[in-house]
XYZ file of C-alpha atoms in Angstrom:
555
model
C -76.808 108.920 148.633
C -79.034 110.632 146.057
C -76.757 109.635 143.147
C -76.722 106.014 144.219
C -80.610 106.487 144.377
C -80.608 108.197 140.963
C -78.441 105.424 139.290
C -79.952 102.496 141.265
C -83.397 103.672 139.265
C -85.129 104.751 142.827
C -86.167 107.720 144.434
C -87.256 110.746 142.449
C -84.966 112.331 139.380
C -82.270 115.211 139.943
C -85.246 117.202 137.753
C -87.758 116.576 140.692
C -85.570 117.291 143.197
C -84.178 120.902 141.840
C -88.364 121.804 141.542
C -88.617 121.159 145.163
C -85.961 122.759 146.574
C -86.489 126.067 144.274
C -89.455 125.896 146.270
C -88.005 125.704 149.708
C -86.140 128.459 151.388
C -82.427 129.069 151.516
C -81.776 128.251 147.931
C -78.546 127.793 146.304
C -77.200 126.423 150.129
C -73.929 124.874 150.297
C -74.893 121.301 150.567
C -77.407 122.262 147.329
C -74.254 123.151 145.505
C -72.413 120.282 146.868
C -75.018 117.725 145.478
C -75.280 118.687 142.479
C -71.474 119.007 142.112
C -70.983 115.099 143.282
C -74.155 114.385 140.465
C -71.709 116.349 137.911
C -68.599 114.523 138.945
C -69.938 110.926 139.073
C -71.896 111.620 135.747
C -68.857 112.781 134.335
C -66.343 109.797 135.312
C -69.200 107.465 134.477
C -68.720 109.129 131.129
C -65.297 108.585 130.775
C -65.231 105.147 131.877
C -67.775 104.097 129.201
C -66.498 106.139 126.135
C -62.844 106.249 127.028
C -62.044 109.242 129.078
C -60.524 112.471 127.793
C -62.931 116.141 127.057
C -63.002 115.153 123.932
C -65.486 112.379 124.407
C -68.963 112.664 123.613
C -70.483 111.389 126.772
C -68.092 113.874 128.431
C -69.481 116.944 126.886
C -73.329 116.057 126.377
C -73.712 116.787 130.476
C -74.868 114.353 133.537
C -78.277 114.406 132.474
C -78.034 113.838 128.633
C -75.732 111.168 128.670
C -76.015 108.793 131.660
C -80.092 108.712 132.513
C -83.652 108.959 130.641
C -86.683 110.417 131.884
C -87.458 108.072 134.621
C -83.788 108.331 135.972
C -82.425 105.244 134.937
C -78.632 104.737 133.455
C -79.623 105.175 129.084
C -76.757 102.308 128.788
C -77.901 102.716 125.066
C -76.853 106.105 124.762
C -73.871 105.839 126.360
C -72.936 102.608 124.092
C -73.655 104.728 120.617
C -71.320 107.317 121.955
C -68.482 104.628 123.387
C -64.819 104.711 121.197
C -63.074 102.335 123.085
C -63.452 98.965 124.373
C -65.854 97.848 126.747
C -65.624 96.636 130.109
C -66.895 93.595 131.644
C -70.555 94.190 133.165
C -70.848 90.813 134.816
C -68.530 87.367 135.038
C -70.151 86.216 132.140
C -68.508 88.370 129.857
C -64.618 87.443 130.808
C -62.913 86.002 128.644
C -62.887 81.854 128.661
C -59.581 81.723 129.757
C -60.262 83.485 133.029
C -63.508 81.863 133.548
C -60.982 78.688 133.713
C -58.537 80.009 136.140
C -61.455 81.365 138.489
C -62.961 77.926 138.450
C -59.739 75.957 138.663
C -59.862 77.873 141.957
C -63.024 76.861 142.938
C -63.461 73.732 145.414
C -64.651 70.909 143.533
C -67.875 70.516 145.850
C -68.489 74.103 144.474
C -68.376 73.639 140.846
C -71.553 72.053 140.608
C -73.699 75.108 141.697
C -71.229 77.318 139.034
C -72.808 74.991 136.272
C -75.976 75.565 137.194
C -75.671 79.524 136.565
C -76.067 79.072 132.854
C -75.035 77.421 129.529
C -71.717 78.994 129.026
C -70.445 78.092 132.659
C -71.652 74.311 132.123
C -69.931 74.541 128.940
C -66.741 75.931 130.781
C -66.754 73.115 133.533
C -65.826 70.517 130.681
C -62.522 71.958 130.688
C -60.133 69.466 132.227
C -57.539 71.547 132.848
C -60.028 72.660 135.913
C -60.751 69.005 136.918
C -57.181 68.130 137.029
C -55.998 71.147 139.166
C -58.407 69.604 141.678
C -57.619 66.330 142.130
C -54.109 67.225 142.497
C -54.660 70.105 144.725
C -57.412 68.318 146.941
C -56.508 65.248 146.613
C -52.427 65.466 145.965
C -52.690 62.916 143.007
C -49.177 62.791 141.674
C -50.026 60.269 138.999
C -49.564 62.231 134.989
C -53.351 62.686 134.338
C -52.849 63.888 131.297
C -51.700 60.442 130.345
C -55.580 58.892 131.718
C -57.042 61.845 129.583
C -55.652 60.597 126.203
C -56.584 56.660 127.386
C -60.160 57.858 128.287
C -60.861 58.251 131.464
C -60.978 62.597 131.932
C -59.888 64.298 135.007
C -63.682 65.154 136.070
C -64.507 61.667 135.803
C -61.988 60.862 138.525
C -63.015 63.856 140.628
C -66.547 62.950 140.549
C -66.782 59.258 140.200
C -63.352 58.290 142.619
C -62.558 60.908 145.005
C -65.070 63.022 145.814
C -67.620 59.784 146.389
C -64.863 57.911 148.386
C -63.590 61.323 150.359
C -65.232 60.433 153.640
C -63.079 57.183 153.895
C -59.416 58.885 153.588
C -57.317 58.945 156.715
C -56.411 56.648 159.661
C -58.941 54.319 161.003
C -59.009 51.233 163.236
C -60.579 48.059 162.606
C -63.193 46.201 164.883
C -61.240 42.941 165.522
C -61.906 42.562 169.006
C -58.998 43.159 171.636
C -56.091 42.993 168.533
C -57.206 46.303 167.014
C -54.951 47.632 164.252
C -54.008 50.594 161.978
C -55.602 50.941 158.183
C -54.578 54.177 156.281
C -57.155 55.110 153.185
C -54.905 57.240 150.979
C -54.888 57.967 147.454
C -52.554 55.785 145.785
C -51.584 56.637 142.238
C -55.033 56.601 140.054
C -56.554 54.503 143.497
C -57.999 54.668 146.527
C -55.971 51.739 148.886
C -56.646 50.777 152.394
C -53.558 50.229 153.267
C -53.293 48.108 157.047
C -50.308 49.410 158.802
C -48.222 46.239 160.587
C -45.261 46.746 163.270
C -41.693 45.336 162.376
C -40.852 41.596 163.378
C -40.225 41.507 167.015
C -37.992 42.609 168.499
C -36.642 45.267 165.700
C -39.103 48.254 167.054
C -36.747 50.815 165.188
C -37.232 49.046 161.901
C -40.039 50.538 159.286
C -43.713 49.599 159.752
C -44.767 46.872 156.592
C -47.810 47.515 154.883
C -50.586 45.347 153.602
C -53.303 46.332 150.721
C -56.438 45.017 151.986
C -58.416 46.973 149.582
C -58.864 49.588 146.303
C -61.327 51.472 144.413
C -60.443 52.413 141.355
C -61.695 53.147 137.369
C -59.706 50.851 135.310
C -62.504 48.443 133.867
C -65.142 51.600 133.154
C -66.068 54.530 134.129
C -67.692 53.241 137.424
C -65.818 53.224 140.306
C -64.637 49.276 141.230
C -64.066 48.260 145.062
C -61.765 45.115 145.103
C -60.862 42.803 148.137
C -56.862 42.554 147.904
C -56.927 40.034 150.887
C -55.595 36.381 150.403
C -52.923 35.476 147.828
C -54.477 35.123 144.556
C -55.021 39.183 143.803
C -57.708 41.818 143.860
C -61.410 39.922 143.561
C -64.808 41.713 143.777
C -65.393 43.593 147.003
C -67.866 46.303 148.662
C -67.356 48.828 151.109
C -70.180 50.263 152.733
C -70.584 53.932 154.216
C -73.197 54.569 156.772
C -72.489 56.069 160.197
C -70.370 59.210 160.581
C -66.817 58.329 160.976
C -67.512 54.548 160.243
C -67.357 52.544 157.267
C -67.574 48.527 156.719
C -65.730 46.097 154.169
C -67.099 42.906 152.501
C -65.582 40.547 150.538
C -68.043 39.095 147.986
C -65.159 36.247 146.826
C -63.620 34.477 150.226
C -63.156 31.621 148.286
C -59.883 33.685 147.317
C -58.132 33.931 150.317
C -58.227 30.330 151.100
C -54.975 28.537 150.356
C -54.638 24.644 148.675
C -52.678 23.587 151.559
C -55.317 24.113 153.851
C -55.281 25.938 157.356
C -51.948 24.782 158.221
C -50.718 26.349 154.816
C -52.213 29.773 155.950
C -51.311 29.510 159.234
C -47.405 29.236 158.349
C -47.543 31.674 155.775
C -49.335 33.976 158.149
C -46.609 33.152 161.059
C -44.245 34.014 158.550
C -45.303 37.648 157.606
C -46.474 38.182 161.467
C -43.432 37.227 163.346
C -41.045 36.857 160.673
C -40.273 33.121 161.544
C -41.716 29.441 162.119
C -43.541 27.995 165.175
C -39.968 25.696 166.070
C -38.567 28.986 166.159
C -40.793 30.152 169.035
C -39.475 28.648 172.251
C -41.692 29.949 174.882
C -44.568 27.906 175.038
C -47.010 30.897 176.193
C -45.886 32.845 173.123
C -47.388 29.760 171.056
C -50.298 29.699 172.732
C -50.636 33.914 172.257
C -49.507 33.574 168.714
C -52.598 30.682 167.701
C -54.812 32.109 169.710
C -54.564 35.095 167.417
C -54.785 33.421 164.047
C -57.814 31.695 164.574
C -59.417 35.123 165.921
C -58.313 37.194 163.112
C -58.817 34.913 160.788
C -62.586 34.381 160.718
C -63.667 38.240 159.799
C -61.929 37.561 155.725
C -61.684 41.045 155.485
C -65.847 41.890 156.793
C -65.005 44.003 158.618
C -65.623 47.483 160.597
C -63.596 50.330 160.603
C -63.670 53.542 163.015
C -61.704 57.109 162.649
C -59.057 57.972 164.467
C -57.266 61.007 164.285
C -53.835 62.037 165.309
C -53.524 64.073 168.231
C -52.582 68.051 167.720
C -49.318 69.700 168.475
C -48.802 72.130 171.168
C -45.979 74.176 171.891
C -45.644 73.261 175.413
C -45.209 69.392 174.541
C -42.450 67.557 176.031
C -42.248 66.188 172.100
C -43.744 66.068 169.304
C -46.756 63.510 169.999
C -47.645 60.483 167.506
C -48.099 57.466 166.691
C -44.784 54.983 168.142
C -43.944 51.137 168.103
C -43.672 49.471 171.119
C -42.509 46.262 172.871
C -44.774 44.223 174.846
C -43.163 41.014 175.908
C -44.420 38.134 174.767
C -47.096 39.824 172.810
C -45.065 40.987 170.204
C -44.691 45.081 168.858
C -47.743 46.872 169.173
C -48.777 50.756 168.060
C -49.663 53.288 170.719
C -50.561 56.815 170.313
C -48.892 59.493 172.061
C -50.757 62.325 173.378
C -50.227 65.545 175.996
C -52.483 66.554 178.153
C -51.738 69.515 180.711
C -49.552 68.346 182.998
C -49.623 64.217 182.136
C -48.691 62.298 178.998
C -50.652 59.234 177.658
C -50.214 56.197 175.684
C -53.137 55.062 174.387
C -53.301 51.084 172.172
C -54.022 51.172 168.631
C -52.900 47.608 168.790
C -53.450 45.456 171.590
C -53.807 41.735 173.359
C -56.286 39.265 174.961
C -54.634 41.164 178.200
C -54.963 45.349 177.720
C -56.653 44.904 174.595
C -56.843 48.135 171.865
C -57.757 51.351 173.048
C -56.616 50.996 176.397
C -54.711 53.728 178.317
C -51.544 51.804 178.346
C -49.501 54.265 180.112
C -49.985 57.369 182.091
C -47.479 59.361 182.863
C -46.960 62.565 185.055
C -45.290 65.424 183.737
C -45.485 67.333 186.969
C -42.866 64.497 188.939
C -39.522 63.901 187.398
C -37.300 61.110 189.071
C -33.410 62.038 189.165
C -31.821 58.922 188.821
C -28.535 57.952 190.628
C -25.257 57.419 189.741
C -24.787 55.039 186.584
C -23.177 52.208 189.533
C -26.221 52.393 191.145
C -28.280 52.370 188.259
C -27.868 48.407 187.977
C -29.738 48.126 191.129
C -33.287 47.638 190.953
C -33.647 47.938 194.946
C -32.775 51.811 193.823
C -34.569 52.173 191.254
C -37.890 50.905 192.667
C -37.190 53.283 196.135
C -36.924 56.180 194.403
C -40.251 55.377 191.946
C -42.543 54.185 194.875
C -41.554 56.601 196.884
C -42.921 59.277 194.109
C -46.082 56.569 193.901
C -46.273 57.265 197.693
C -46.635 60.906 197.557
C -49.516 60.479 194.860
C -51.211 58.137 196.587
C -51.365 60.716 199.912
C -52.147 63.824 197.846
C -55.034 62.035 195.987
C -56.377 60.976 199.643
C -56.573 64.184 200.734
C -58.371 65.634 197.510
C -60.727 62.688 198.907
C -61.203 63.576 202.097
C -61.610 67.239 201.594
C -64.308 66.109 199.027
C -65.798 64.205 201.375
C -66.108 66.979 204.008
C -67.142 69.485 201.818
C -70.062 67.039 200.505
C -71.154 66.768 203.876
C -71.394 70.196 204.708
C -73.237 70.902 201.738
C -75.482 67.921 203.275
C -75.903 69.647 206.593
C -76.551 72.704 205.208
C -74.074 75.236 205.870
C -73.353 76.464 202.520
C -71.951 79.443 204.371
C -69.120 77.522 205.827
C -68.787 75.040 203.433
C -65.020 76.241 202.528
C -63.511 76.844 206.178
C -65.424 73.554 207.219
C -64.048 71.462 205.118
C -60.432 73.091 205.529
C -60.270 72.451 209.240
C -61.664 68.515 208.828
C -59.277 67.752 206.139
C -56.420 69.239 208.195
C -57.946 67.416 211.709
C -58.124 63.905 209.403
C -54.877 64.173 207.461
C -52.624 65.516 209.570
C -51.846 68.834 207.915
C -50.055 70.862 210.618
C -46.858 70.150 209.275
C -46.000 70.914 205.745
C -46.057 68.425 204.035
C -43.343 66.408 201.781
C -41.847 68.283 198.936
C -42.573 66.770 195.612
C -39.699 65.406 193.710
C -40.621 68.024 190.998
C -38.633 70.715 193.175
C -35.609 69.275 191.801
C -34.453 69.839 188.127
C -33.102 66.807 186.568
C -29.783 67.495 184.126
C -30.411 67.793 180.346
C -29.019 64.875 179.740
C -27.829 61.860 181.958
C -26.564 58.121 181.960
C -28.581 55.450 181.434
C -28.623 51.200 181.886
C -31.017 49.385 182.658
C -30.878 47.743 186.347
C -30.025 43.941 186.467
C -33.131 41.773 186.947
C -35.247 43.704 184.267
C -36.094 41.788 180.769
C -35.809 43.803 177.347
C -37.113 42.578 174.689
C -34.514 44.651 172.521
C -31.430 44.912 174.516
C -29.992 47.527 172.219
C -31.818 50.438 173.802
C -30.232 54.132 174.287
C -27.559 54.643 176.505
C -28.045 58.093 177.532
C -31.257 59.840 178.157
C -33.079 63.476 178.550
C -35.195 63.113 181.065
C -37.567 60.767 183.504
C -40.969 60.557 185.107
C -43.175 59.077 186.846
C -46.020 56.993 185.625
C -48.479 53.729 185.948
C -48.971 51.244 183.216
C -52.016 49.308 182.904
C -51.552 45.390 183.722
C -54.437 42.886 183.741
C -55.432 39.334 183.527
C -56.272 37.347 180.291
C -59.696 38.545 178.765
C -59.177 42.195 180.576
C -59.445 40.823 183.769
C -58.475 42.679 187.506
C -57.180 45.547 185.677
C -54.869 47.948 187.541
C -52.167 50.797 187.675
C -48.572 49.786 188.145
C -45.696 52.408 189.091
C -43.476 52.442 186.508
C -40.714 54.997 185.175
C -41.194 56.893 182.296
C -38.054 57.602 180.164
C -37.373 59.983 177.698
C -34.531 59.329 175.460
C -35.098 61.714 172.421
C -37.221 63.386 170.306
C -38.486 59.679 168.560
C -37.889 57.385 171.101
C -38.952 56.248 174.742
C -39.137 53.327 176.951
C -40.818 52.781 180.498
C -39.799 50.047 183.071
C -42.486 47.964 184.742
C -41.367 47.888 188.065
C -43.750 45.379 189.207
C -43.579 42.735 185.936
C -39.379 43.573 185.968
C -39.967 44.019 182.620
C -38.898 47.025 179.699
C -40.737 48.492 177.001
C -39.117 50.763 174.284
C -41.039 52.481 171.914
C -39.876 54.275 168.889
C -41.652 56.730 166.312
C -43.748 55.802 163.513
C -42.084 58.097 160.585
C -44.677 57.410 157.828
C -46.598 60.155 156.190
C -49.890 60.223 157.354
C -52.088 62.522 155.489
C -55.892 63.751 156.453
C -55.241 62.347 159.708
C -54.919 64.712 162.142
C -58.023 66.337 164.510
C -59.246 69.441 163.932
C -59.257 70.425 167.619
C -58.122 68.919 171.251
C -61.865 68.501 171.632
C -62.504 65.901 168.712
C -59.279 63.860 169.619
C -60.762 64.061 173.129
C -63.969 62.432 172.483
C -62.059 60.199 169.774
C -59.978 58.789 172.647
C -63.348 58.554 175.104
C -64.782 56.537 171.915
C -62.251 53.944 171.895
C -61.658 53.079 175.413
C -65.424 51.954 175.104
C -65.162 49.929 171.954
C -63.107 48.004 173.784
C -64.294 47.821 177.454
């Protein structure tokens, strides 16, 4: 402590410390000797690592208090550089070499470097380097484009960094557009040397394996100068001026400033078969069902009055936990005459949801399409009696049944615990509501064993029973597992919504379907495969709220 006092320039001098203890009693004590022993030793290596080390050295042999500290006891770094031999050592960062001042910055985040240039000249100086510049954009960023290639045609590294990505960062990811019930899927990535907005479409129905197309609807980019340039890539007659907007967390807005450019010469009916054609993949004489006419215009003239104004919310991905039934995601799924649409599949406990990314005039976007309970598997029969939906739909309601009583008596014993609570007698609030619910429900006898006391094989036949429409009637033949569940049903516009029992199947690790007991009808859904970077949420509580958010955009 007293050398670090002595060499920090504080406290009083080894000098005025030796006068006052040759004035105390007990001189030349241990911890006197020790002292002035540790004063000798750190004197002595502070020697050697400023001239060089060895006896031999000058600062070695002048003594502790010759060498390393003037009168006032401060380090004489003077002295001890008139006696150095050797090379020096860096006192500060300062004095590295460039070359490592490079590789510490290249380490640096980019939102960090601006602070390092403000620490002097020769770091400011440093910070032009692009070799610093370019390691962050790649690193941050993952450009893959050759930037050494938009160096030599002008536009540097930094200028990227600070002008493209680090202004347009907050927009990266997966986020879902406002266009009433439809909904959809945009991923903001960086492209190359851009930033696209990339809208995410499902196959043609009803190929739900097939790859999901994309559509540019926008980029940013620094082609034309060394300002960053939004352009609309909406319509059919390329990229025209465009503006995106950022003001709310986890919100941004697009505008097209040239509309003119996405009409067509043809008129609406031009744009309306063109747009039939990428959308469904085929004409309107194609279409035979007259209500999936009527679904299919209905849409076109909705979607097609925002010309790419539009705004777009964040979304996240849900996180992975070990204890998932499968590795949850983002899957396309069949919805009769509605087409494919996207759903996100998440865990939770002891259920799994389906939430709508993509939705109808019916259970429009953000909807909990299905729920499913983890905690009742459904053995199914024999593969003869598979065909039968009469089966089937006994052994699902009865599950349904079983729900429907154990959620009644959660009910009821809320009920009678309320009213105790009511009366009073906090005291018996437990054993009084324990006796009602057992005098109301009935709970002498035990009651019926859940269907999750019996473990389903690992694998097992299946067929769909007769009666029960598929869109896609090449669907799995075996599968892993099944549960029960409810899928949400309602009336154009949202209306009457409700639960349905349904059966939950799982067939592998990237695909699913349930069965609609009560519409006779099948969905399968299979995995979206697609790379989806700075998508996923940093905790179960964000993607929580994130899911709370969207059922109430669209409610």
């Amino acid at each position: 402590m007293a050398v670090c006092a002595r060499l920090c320039g504080v406290g009083q001098s080894r000098r005025c410390r030796r006068r006052q203890r040759q004035n105390q009693q007990g001189q030349g004590s241990d911890s006197d000797m020790d002292e002035e022993e540790e004063e000798r030793i750190v004197g002595l290596k502070q020697s050697d690592a400023v001239g060089g080390g060895g006896p031999e050295s000058g600062a070695a042999t002048a003594g502790p208090s010759d060498a390393c500290e003037n009168g006032s006891g401060h380090v004489n770094r003077s002295s001890l550089d008139r006696t150095s031999t050797g090379p020096q050592h860096p006192q500060s960062l300062a004095e590295l070499p460039p070359e490592l001042l490079v590789e510490t910055f290249s380490l640096l985040p980019g939102t960090a470097l601006p602070n390092v240039a403000l620490v002097c000249k020769k770091f400011r100086q440093i910070l032009n380097t692009e070799t610093i510049w370019r390691r962050r954009c790649i690193e941050e960023f993952g450009m893959k484009e050759d930037l050494r290639k938009m160096e030599v045609e002008g536009v540097s590294s930094r200028d990227i960094y600070v002008k493209l990505l680090h202004p347009y960062r907050q927009i990266l990811g997966l986020w879902q557009p406002d266009i009433g019930p439809y909904g959809g899927l945009l991923n903001v990535v960086v492209d190359g040397l851009f930033i696209i907005g990339w809208m995410y479409l499902p196959p043609h129905d009803p190929r739900v394996e097939d790859p999901m197309r994309r559509r540019p609807l926008f980029r940013i980019h620094l082609w034309e100068s060394k300002e960053s340039t939004v352009e609309c890539m909406y319509g059919h007659k390329g990229p025209h001026k465009g503006d995106i907007q950022t003001g709310k967390k986890d919100e941004f807005s697009t505008k097209c400033s040239q509309t003119d450019h996405h009409r067509m010469p043809g008129g609406r009916q031009e744009e309306f078969r063109t747009w039939l054609e990428e959308e469904w993949g085929r004409t309107l004489e194609e279409i035979f069902h007259e209500h999936m006419q009527e679904l299919i215009l209905m849409k076109f003239i909705y979607t097609s009055q925002y010309d790419n104004c539009l705004t777009y919310r964040r979304i996240y991905l849900p996180p992975t936990m070990p204890s998932d039934l499968l590795r949850p995601g983002l899957f396309k799924g069949t919805y009769g005459s509605h087409g494919l649409e996207i759903v996100m599949l998440s865990f939770h406990g002891n259920s799994a949801r389906a939430t709508k990314l993509t939705g109808d005039p019916n259970v429009p976007a953000g909807q909990l399409t299905l729920d499913v309970d983890l905690s009742r598997p459904v053995v199914l029969p024999e593969l003869k009696h598979q065909r039968n939906i009469e089966e089937l739909s006994r052994l699902v309601l009865g599950v349904h049944e079983e729900v429907q009583r154990a959620q009644q008596q959660q009910q009821q014993q809320q009920q009678a615990m309320d009213t105790a609570t009511a009366e009073g007698a906090c005291s018996d609030v437990t054993a009084a509501g324990g006796v009602e619910a057992e005098r109301v429900t009935g709970t002498d006898s035990p009651p019926p064993e859940p269907s999750s006391s019996i473990s389903p094989p690992e694998s097992q036949p299946f067929v769909l029973p007769l009666g029960v429409m598929a869109r896609n009637e090449v669907y799995p033949r075996t599968c892993r597992k099944c549960f029960y569940g409810t899928g949400l049903i309602a009336g154009h516009g949202f209306t009457s919504p409700e639960r349905t029992p349904g059966l939950f199947v799982l067939f592998d690790a990237d695909r699913f379907g349930f069965i609609w007991l009560e519409l006779k009808s099948f969905s399968l859904y299979s995995r979206l495969t697609d790379n989806l970077a700075h998508s996923y949420a940093p905790n179960m509580e964000r993607f929580e709220a994130m899911l709370g958010n969207m059922q109430s955009w669209t409610s």
